XYZ file of N, CA, C and O in Angstrom:
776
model
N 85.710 129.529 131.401
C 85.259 130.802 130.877
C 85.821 131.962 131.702
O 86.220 133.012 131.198
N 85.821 131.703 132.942
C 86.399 132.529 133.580
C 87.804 133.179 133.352
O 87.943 134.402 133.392
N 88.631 132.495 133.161
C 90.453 132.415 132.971
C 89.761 133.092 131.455
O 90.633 133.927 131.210
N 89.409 133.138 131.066
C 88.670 133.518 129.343
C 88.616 134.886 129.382
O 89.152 135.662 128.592
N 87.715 135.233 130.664
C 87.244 136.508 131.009
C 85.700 136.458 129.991
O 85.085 137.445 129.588
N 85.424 135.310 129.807
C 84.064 135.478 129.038
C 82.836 134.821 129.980
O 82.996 134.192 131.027
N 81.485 135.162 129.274
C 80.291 135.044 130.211
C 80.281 133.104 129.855
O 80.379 132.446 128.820
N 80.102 132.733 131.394
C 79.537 131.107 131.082
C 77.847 131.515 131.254
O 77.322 132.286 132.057
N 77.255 130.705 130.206
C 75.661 130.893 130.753
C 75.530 129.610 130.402
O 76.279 129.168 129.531
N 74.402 128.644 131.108
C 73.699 127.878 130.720
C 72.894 127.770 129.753
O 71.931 128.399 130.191
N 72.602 127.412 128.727
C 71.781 127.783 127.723
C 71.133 126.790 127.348
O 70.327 127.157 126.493
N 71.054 125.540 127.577
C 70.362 124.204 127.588
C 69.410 123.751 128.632
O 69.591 123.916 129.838
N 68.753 123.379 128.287
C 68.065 123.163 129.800
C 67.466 121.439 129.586
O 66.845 120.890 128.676
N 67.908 121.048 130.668
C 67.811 119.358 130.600
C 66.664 118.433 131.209
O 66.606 118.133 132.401
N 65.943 118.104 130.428
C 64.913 117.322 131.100
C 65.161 116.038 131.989
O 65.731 115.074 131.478
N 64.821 116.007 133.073
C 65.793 114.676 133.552
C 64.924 113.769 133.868
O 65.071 113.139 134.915
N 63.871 113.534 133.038
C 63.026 112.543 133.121
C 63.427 111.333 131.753
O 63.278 110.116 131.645
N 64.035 112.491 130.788
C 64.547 110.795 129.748
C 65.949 110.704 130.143
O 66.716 111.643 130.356
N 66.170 109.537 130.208
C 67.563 108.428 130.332
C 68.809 108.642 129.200
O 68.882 109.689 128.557
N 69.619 107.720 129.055
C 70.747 108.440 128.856
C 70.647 107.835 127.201
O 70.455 106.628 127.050
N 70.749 108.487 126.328
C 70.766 108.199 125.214
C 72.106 107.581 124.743
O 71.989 106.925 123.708
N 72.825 107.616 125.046
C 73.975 106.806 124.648
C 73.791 105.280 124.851
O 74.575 104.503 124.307
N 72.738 104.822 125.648
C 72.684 103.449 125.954
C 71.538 102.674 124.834
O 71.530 101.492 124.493
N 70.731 103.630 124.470
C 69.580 103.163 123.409
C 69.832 102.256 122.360
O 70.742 102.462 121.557
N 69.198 101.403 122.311
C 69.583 100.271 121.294
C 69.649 101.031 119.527
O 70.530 100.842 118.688
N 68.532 101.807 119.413
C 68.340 101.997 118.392
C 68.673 103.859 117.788
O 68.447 104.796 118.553
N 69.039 104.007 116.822
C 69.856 104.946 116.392
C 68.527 106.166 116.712
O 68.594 107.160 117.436
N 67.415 105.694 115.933
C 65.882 106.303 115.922
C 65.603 107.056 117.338
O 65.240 108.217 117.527
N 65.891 106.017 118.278
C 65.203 106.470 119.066
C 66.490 107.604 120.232
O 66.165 108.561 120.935
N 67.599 107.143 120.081
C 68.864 108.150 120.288
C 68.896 109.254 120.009
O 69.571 110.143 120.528
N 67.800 109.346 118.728
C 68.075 110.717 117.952
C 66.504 112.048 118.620
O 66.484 113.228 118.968
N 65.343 110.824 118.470
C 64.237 111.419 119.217
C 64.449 111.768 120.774
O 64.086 112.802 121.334
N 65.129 110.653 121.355
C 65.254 111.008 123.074
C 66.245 112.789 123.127
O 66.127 113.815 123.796
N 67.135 112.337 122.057
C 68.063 113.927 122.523
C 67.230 115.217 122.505
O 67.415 116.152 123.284
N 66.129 115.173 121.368
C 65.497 116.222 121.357
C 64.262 116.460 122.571
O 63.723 117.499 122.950
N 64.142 115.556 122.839
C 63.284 115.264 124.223
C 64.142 115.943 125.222
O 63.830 117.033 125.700
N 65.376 115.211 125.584
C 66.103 115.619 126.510
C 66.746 117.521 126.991
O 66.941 118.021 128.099
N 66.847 117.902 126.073
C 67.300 119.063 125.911
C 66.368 120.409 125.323
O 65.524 120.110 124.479
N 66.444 121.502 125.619
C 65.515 122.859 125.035
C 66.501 123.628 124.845
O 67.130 123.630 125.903
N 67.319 124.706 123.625
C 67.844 125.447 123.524
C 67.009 126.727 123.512
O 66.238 127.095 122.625
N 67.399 127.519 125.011
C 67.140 128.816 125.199
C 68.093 130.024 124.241
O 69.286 130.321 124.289
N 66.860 130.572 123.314
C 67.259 131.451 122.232
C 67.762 132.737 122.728
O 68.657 133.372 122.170
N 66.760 133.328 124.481
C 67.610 134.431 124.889
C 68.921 133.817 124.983
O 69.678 134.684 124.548
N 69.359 133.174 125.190
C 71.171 132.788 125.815
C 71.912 132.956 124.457
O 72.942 133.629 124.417
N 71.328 132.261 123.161
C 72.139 131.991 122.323
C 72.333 132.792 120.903
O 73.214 132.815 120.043
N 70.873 133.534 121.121
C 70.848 134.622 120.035
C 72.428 135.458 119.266
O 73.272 136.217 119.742
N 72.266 134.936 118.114
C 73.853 136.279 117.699
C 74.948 135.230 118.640
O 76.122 135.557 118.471
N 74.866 134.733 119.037
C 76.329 134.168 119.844
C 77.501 133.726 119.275
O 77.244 133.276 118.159
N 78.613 133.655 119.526
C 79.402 132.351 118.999
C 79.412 131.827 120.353
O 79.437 132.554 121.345
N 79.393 130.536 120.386
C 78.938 129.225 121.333
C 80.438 128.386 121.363
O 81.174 128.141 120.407
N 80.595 128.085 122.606
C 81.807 126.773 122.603
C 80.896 126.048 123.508
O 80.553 126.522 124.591
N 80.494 124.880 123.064
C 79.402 124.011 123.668
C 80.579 122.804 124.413
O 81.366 122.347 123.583
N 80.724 122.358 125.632
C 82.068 121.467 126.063
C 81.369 120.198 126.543
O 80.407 120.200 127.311
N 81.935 119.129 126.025
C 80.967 117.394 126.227
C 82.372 117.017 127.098
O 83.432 117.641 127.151
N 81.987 115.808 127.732
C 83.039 114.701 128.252
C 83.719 113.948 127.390
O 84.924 113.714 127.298
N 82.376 113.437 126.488
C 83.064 112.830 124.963
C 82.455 113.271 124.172
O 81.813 114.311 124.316
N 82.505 112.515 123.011
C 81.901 112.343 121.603
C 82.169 110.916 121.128
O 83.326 110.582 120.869
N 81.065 109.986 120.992
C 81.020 108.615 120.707
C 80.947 108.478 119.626
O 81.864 108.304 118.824
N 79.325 108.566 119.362
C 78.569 108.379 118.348
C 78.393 109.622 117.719
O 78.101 109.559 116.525
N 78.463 110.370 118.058
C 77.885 112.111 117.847
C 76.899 112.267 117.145
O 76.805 113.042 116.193
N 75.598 111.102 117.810
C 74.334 111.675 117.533
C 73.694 112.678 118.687
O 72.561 113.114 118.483
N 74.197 112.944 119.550
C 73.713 114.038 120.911
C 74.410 114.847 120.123
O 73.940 115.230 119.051
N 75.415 115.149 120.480
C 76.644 116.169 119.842
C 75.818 117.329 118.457
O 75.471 118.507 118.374
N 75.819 116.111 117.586
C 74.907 116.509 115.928
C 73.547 117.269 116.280
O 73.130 118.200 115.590
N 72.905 116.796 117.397
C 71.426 117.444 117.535
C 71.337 118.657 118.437
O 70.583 119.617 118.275
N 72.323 118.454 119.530
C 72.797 119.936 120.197
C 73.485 120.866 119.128
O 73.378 121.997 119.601
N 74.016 120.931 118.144
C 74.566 121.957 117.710
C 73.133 122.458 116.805
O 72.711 123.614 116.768
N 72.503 121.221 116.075
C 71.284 121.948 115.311
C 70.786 122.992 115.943
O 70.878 124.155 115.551
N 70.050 122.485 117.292
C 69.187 122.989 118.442
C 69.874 124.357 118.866
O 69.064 125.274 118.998
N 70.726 124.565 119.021
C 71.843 125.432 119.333
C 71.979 126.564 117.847
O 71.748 127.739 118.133
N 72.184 126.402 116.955
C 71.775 127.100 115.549
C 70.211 127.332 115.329
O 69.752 128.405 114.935
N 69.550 126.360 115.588
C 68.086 127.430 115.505
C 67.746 128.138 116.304
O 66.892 128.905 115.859
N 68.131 128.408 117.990
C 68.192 129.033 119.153
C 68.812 130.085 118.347
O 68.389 131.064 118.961
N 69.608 130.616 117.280
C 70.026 131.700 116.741
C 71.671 131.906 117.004
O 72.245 132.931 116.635
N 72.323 130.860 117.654
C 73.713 131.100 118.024
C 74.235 131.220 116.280
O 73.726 130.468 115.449
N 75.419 132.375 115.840
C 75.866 132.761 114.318
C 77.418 131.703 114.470
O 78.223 131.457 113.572
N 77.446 131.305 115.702
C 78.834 130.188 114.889
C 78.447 129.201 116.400
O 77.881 129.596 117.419
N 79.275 127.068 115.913
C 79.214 127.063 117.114
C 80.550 125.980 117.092
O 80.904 125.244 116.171
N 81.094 126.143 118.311
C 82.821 125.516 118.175
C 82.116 124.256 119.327
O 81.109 124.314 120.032
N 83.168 123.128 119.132
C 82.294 122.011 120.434
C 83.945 121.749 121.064
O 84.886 121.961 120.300
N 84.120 121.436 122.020
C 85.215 120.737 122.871
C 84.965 119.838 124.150
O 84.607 120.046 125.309
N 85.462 118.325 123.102
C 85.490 117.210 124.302
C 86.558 117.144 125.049
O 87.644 117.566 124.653
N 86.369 116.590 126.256
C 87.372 116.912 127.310
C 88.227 115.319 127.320
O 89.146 115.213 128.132
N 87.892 114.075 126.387
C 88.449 113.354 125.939
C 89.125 113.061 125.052
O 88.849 113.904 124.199
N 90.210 112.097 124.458
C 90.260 112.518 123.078
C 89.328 112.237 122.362
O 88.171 112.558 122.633
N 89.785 111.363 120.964
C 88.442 111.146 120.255
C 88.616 109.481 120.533
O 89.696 108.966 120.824
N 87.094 108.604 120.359
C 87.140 107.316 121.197
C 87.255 106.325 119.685
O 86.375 106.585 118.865
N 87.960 105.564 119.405
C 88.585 105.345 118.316
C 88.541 103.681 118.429
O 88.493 103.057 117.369
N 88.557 102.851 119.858
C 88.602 102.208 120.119
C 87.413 101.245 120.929
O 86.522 101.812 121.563
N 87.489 99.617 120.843
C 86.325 99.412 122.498
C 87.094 99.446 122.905
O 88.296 99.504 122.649
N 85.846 99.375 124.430
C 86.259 99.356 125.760
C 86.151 97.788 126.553
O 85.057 97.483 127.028
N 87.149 96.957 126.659
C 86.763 95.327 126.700
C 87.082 94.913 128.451
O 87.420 93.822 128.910
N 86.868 96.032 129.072
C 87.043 95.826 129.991
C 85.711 96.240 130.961
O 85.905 96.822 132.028
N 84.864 96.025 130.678
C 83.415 95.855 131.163
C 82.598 97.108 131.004
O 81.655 97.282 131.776
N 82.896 98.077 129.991
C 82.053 99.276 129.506
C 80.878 98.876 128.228
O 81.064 99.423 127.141
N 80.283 98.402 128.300
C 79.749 97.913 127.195
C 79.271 99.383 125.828
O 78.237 99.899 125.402
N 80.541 99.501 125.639
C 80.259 100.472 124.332
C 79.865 99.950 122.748
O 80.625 99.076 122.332
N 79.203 100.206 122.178
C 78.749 99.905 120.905
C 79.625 100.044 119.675
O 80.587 100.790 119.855
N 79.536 99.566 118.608
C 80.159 98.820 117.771
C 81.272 99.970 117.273
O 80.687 101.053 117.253
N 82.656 100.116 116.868
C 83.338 100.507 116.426
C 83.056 101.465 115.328
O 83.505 102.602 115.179
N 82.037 100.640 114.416
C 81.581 101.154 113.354
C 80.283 102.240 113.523
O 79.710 102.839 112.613
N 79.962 102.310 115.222
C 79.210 103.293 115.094
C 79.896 104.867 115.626
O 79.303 105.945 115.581
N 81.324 104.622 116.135
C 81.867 105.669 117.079
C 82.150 106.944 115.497
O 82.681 106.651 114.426
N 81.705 108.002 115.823
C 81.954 108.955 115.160
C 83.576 109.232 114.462
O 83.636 109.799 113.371
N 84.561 108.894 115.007
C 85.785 109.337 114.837
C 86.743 107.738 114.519
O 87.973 107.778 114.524
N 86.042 106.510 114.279
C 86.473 105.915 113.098
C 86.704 106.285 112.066
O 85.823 106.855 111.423
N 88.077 106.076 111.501
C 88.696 106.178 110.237
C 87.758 107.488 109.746
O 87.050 107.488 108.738
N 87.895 108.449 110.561
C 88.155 109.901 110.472
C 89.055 110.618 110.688
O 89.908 110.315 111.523
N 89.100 111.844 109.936
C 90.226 112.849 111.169
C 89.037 113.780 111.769
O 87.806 113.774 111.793
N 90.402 114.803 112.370
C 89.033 115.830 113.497
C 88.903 116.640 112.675
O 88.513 117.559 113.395
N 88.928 117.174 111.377
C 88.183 118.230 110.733
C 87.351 117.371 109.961
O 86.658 118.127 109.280
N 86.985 115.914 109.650
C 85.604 115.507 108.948
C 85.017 115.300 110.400
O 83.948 115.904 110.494
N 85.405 114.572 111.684
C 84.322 115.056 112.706
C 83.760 115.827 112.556
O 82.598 115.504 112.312
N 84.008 117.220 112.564
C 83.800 118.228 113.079
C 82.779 118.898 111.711
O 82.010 119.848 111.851
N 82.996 118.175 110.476
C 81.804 118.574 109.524
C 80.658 117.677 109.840
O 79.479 117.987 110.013
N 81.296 116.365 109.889
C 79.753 115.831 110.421
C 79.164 116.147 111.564
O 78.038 115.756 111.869
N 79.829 116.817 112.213
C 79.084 117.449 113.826
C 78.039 118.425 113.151
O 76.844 118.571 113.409
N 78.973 119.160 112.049
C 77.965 120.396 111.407
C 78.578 121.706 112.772
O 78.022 122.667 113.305
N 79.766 121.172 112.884
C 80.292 122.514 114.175
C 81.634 123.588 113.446
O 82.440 123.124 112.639
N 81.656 124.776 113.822
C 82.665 125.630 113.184
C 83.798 124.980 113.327
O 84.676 124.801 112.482
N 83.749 124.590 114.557
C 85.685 124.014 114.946
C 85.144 123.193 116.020
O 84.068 123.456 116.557
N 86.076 121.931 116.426
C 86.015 120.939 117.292
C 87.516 121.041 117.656
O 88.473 121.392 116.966
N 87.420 120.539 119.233
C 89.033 120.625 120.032
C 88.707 119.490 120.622
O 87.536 119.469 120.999
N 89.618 118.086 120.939
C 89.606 117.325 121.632
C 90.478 117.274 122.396
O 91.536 117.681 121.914
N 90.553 116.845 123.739
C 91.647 116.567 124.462
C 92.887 115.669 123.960
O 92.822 114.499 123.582
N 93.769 116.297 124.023
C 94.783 115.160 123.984
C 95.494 113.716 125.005
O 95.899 113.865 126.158
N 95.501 112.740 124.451
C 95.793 112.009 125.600
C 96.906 112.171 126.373
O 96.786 111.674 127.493
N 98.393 112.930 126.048
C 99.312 112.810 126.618
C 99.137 113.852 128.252
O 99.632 113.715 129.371
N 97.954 115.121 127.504
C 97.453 115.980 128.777
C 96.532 115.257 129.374
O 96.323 115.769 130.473
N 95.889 114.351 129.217
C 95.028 113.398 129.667
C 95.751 112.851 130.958
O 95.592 113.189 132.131
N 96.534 111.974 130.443
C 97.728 111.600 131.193
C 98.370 112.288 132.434
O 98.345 111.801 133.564
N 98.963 113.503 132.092
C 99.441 114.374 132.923
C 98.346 114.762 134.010
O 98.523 114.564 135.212
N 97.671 115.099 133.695
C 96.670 115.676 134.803
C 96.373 114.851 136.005
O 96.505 115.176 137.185
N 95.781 113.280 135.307
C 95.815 112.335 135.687
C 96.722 112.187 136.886
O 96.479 112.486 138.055
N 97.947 111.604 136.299
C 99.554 111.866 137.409
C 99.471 112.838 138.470
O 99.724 112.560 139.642
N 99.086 114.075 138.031
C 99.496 115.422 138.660
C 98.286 115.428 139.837
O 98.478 116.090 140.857
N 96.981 114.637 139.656
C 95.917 114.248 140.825
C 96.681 113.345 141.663
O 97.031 113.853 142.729
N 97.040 112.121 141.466
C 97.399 110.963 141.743
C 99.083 110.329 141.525
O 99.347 109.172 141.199
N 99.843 111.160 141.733
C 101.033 110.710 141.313
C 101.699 109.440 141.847
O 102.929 109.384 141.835
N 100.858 108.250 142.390
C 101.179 107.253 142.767
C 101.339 106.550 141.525
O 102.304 105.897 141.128
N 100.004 106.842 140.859
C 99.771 105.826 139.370
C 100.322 105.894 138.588
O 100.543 106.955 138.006
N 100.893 104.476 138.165
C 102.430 104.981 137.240
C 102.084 104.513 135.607
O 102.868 104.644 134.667
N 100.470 103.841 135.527
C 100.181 103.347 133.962
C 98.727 103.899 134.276
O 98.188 103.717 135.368
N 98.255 104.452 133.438
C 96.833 104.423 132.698
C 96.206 103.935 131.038
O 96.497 104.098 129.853
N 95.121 103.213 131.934
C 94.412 102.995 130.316
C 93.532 103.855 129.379
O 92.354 104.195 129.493
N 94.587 104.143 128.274
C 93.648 104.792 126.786
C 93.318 103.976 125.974
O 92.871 104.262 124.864
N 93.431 103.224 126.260
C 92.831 101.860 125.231
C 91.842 102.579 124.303
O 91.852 102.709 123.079
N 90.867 103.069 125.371
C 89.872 103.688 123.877
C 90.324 103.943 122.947
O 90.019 103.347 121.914
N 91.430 105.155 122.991
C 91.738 106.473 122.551
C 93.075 105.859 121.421
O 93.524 106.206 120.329
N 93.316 104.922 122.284
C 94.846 104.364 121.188
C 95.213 103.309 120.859
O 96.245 103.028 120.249
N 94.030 102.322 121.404
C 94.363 100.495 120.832
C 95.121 99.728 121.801
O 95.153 98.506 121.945
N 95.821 100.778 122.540
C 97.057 99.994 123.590
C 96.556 99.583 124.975
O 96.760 100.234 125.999
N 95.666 98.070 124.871
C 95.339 97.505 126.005
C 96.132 97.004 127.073
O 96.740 95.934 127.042
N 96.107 97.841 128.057
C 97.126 97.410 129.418
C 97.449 95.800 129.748
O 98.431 95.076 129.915
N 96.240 95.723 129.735
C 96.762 94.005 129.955
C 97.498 93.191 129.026
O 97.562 91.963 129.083
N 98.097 93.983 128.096
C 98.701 93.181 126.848
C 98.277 91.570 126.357
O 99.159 90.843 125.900
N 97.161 91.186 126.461
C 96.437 90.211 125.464
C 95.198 89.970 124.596
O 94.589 88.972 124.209
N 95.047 91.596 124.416
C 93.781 91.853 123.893
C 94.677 91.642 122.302
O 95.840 91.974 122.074
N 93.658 90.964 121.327
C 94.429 90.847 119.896
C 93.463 91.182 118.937
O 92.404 91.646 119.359
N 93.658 91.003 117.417
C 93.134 91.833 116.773
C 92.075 90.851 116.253
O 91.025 91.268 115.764
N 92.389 89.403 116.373
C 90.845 88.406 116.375
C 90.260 88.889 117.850
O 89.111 89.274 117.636
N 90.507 88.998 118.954
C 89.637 89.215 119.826
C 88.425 90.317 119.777
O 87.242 90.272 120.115
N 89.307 91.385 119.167
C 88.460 92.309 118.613
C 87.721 92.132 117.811
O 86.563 92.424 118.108
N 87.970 91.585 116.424
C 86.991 91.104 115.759
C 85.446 90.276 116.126
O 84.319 90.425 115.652
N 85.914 89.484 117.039
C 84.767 88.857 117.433
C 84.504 89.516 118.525
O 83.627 88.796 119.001
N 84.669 90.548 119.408
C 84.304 91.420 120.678
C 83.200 92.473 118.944
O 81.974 92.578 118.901
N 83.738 92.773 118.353
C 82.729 93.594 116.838
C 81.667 92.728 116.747
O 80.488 92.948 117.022
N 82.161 91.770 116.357
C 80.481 90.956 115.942
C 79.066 90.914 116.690
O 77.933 90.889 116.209
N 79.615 90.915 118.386
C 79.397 91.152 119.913
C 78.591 92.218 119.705
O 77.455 91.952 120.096
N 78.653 92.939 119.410
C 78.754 94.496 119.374
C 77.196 95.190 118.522
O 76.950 94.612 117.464
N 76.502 95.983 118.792
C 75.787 96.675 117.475
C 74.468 95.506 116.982
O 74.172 94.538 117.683
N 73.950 95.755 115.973
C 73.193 94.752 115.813
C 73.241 93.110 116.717
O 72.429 92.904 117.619
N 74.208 92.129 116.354
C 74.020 91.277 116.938
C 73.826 91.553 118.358
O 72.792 91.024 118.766
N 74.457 92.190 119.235
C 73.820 92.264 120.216
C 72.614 92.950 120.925
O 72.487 93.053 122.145
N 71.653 93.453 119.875
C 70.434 93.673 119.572
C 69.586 92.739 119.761
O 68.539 92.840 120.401
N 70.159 91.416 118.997
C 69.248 90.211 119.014
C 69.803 88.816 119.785
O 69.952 87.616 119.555
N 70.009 89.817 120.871
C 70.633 88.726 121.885
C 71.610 87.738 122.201
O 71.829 87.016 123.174
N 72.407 88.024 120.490
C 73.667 87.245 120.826
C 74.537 87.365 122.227
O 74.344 88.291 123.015
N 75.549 86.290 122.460
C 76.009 86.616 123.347
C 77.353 86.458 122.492
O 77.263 85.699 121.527
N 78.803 87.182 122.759
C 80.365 87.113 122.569
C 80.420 85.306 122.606
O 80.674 84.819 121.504
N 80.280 84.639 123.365
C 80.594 83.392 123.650
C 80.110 82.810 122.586
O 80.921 82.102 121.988
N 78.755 82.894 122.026
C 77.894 82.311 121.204
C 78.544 82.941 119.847
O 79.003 82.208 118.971
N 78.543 83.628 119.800
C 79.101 84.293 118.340
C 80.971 83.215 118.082
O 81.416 82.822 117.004
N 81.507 83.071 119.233
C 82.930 82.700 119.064
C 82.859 81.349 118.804
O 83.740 80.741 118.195
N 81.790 80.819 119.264
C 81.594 78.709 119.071
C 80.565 79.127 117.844
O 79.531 78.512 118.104
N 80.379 79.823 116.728
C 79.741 79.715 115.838
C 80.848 79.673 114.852
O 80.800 78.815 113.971
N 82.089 80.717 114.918
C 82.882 81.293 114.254
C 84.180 79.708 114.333
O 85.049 79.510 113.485
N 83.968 78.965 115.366
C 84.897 78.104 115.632
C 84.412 76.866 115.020
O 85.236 75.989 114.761
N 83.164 76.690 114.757
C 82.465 75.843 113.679
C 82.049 75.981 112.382
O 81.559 75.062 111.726
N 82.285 77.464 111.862
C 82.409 77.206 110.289
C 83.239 76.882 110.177
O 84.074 76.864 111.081
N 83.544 76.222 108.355
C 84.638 75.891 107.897
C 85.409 76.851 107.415
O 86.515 76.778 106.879
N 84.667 77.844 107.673
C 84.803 79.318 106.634
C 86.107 80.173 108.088
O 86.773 81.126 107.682
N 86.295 79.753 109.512
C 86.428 80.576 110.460
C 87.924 80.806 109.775
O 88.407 80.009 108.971
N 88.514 81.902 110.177
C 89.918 82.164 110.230
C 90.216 81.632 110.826
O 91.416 81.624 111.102
């Protein structure tokens, strides 16, 4: 904001007694904790136009309920910018992120994001500046993983059955305690398996 020459204000105010909603099993209660979590202060946002800035956007059920909260606080437009790109992909390297089919920016582009955000305009990072910055901290490191962001798993043996059954893993079944292993000796005993 500064380099902007515009005012940064805080305008959220965060309860830090509920936990992180991105980890919640259930969509219900993701959606109740955010409003728990957060208060949009109406002096800050009254008449405003708002650029509200996240790390990501997953699921963009936080995202979806901050901009509401943020529009009834009285802000007249509100733009969002993640400082990631958009997460398009899992993460199979011990992030336990939720099912493909729940990440917001599946088999989307960034202007239906950005309607289902219910936001004026959305900006995501790009990965190639991702990259660069990256380098330009650390110029030892000569590969990084976007796997999220672009499918291209570093270790080159992630495949597109692995994924499939890392999905099944994923979201409901692992709600009810499946485990990846258990799901793959089920799939290896129908007659039905690919």
């Amino acid at each position: 904001s500064s380099r902007l020459g515009l005012p940064y204000r805080e305008g959220l105010v965060k309860n830090r007694y509920v936990g992180r909603t991105f980890i919640m099993p259930q969509q219900y209660l993701r959606e109740l904790s955010v409003r728990r979590k957060l208060n949009a202060m109406p002096a800050v946002f009254e008449g405003q136009r708002v650029l509200l800035v996240d790390d990501s956007i997953i699921r963009g059920t936080t995202m979806t309920q901050i901009v509401n909260m943020v529009r009834r606080a009285g802000a007249k437009e509100v733009y969002l910018a993640s400082a990631s790109p958009p997460v398009r992909f899992p993460n199979v390297y011990g992030v336990d992120m939720p099912s493909t089919k729940e990440f917001i920016a599946t088999n989307q582009s960034v202007e239906e994001i950005r309607s289902s955000l219910g936001a004026d305009g959305l900006l995501y990072q790009t990965l190639e500046d991702l990259y660069e910055v990256g380098s330009e901290l650390n110029p030892s490191i000569k590969e990084f993983d976007g796997a999220c962001f672009d499918g291209k798993y570093v270790t080159g043996n992630i495949n597109k059955e692995y994924l499939e059954l890392l999905e099944e893993g994923r979201g409901t079944n692992r709600r009810r305690g499946k485990l990846l292993l258990d799901l793959g000796k089920e799939r290896m005993a129908s007659p039905f398996a690919a």
